[in-house]
mmCIF file of C-alpha atoms in Angstrom:
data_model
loop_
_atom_site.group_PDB
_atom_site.id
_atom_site.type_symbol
_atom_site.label_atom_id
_atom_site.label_comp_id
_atom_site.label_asym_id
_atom_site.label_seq_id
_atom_site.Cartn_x
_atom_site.Cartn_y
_atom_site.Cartn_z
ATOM 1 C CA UNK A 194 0.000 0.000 0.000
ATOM 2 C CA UNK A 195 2.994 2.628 0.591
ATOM 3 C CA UNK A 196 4.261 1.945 -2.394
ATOM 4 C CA UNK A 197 1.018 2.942 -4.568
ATOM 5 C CA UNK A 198 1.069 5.923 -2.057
ATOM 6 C CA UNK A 199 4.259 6.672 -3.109
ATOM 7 C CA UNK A 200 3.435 6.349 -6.679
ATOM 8 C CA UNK A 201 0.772 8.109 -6.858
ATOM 9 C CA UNK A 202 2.653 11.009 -5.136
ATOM 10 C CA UNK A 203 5.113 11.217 -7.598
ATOM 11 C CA UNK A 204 2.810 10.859 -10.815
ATOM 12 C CA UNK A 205 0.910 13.977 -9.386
ATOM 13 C CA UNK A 206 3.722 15.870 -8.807
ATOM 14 C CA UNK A 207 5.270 14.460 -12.445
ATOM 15 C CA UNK A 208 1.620 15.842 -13.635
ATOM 16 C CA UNK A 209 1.780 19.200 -11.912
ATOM 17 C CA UNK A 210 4.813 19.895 -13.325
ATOM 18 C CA UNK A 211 4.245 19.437 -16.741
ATOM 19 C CA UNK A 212 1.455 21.387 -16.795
ATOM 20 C CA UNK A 213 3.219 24.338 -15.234
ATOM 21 C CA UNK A 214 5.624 24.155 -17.653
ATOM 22 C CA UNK A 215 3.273 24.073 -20.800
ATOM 23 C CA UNK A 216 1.515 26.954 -18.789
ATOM 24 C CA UNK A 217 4.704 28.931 -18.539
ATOM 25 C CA UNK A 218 5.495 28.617 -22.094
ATOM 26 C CA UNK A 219 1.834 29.408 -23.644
ATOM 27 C CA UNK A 220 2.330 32.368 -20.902
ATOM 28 C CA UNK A 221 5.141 33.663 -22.688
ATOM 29 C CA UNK A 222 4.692 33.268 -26.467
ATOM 30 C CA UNK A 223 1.136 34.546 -26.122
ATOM 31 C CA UNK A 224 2.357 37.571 -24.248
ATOM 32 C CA UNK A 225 4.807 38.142 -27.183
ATOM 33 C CA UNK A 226 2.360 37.664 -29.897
ATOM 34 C CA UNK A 227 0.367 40.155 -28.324
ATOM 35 C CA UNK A 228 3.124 42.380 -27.353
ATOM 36 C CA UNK A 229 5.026 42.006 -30.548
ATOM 37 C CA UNK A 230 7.940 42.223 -28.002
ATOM 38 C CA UNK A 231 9.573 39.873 -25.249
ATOM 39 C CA UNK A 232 8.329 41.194 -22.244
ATOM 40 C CA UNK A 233 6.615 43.510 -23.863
ATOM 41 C CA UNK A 234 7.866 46.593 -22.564
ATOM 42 C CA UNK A 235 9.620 49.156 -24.724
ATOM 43 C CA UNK A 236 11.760 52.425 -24.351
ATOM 44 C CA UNK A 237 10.371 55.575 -24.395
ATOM 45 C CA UNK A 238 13.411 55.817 -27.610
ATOM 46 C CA UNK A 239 11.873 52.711 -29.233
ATOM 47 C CA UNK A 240 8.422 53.703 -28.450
ATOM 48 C CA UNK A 241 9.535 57.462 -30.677
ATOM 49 C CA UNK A 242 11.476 55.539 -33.216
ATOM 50 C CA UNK A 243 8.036 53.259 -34.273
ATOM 51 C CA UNK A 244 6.033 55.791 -34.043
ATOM 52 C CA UNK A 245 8.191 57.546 -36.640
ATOM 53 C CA UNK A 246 8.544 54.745 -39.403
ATOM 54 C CA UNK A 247 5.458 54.247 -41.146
ATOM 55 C CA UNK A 248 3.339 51.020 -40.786
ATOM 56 C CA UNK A 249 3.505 48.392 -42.838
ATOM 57 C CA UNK A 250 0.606 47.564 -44.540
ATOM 58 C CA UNK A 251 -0.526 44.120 -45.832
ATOM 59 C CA UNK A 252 -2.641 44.503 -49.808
ATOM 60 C CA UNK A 253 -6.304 45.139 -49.167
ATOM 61 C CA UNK A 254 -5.847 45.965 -45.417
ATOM 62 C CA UNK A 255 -6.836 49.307 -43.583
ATOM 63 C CA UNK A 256 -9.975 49.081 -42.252
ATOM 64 C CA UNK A 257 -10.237 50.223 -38.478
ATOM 65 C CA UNK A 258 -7.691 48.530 -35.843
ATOM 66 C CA UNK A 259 -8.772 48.037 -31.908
ATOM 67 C CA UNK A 260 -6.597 50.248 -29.732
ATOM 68 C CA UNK A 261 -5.167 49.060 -26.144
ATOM 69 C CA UNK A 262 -8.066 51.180 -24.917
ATOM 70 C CA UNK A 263 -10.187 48.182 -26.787
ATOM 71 C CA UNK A 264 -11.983 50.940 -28.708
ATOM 72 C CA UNK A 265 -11.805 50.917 -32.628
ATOM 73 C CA UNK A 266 -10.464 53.234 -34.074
ATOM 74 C CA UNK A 267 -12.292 55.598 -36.597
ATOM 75 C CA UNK A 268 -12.126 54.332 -40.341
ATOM 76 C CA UNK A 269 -8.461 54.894 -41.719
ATOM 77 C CA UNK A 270 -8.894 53.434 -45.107
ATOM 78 C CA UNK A 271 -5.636 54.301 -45.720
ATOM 79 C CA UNK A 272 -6.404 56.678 -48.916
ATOM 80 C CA UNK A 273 -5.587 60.086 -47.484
ATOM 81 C CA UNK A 274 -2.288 60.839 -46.398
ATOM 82 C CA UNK A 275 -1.441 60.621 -42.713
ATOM 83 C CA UNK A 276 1.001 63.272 -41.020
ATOM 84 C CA UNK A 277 3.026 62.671 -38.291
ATOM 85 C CA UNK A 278 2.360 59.860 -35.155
ATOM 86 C CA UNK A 279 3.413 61.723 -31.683
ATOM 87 C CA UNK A 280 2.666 60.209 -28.519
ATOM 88 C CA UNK A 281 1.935 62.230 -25.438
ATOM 89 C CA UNK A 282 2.277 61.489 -21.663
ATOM 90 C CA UNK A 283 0.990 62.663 -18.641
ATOM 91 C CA UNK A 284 0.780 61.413 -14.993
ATOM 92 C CA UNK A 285 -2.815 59.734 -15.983
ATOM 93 C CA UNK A 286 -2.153 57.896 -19.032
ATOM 94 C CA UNK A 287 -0.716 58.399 -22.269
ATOM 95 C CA UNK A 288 -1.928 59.071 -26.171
ATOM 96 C CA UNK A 289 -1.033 58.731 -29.538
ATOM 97 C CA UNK A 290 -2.036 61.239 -31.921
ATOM 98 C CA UNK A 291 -1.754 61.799 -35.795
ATOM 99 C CA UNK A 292 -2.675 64.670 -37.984
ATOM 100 C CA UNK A 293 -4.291 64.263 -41.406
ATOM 101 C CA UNK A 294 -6.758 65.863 -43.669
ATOM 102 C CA UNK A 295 -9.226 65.712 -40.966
ATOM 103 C CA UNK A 296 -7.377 67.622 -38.482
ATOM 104 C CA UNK A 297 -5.830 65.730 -35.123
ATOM 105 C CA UNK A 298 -7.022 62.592 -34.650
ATOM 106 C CA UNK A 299 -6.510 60.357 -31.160
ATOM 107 C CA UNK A 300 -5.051 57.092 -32.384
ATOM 108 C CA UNK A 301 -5.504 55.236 -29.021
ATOM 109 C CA UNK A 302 -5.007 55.748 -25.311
ATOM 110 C CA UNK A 303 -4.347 54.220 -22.119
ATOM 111 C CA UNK A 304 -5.215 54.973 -18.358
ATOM 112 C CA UNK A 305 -2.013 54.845 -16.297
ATOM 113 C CA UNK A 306 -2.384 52.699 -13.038
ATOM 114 C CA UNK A 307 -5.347 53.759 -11.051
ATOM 115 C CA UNK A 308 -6.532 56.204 -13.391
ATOM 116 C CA UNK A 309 -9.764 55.768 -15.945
ATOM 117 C CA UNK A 310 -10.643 57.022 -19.275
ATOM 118 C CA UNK A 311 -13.518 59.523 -17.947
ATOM 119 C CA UNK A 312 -13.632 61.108 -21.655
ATOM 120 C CA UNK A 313 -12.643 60.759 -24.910
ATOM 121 C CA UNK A 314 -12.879 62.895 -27.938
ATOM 122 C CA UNK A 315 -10.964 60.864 -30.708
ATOM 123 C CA UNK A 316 -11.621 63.000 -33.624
ATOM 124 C CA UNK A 317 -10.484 64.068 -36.491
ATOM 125 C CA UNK A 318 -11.408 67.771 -36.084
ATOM 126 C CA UNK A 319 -9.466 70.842 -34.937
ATOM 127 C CA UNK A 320 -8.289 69.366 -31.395
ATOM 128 C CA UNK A 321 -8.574 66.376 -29.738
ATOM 129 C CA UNK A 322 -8.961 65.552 -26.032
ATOM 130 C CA UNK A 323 -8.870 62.734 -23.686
ATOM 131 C CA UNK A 324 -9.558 62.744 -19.871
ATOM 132 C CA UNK A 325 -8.285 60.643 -17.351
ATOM 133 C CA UNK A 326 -9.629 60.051 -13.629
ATOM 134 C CA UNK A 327 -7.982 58.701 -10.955
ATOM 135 C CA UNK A 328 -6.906 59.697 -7.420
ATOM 136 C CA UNK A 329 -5.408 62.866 -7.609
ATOM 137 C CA UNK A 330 -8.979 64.102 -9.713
ATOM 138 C CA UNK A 331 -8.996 65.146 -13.610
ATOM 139 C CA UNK A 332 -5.935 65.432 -15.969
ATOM 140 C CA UNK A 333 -7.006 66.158 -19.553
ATOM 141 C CA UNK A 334 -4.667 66.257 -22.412
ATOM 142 C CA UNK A 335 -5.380 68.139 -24.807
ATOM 143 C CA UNK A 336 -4.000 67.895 -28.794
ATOM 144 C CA UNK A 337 -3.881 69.691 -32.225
ATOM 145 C CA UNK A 338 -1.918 70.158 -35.451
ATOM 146 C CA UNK A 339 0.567 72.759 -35.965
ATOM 147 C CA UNK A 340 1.406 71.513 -39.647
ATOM 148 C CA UNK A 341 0.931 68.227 -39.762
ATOM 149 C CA UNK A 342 2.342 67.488 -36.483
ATOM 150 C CA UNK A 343 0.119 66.923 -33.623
ATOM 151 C CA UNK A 344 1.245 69.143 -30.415
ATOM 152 C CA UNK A 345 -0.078 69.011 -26.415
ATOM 153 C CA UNK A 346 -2.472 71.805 -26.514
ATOM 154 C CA UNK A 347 -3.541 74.533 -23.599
ATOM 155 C CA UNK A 348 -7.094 74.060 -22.449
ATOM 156 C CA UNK A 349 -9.262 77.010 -23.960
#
């Protein structure tokens, strides 16, 4: 009987770490699928640098993309010509903004930890603004095009 015990034991254990393993692994490679990146952090300098090269874009694709807000974006088709990508950061959460034909447009956003998206105004028109809410109160950034570069606005 000790020895089934024993057995047993060890073909649970054998189990349990198998599966942590396989966990582990589908852990990481979905996290860099997702990411794009191992860890899936980048510099602020890497961050600048891809928002600077244009996107690659596959033949027939441009319809709206989710942001990491979850919200679509509006309908880029793709056909006008975009300006330049900036992204902007403030103690609630950060934004990236492009300029085109349209005016500013907010290309997504996210809430820094403990802050909320209270308000979003993604565009395009003359400025943009997004809202963030968390335990310090409001902070609003605000953006619009000088050119075709998007620029942190003053609050009117």
């Amino acid at each position: 009987m000790r020895r089934r015990s024993f057995l047993a034991v060890a073909g649970w254990l054998a189990t349990a770490a198998v599966a942590t393993l396989i966990g582990v692994a589908a852990i990481e490679w979905v996290g860099e699928s997702i990411a794009g990146t191992p860890g899936g952090v980048l510099s602020q300098e890497e961050v600048e640098r891809a928002l600077a090269s244009p996107a690659p874009t596959a033949p027939g694709v441009g319809g709206p993309s989710p942001t990491e807000s979850g919200t679509p974006s509006p309908g880029a088709t793709g056909t006008a010509p975009a300006g330049v990508r900036r992204a902007f950061a403030t103690t609630g959460g950060s934004a990236v903004a492009e300029c085109g034909p349209g005016g500013v447009r907010l290309v997504s956003w996210t809430p820094a930890p403990g802050y909320r998206v209270s308000e979003a105004e993604r565009g395009p028109d003359d400025d943009v603004e997004v809202t963030f809410a968390g335990p310090a109160g409001e902070v609003e950034l605000k953006v619009r095009c000088v050119g075709l570069e998007p620029v942190s606005a003053e609050d009117d």
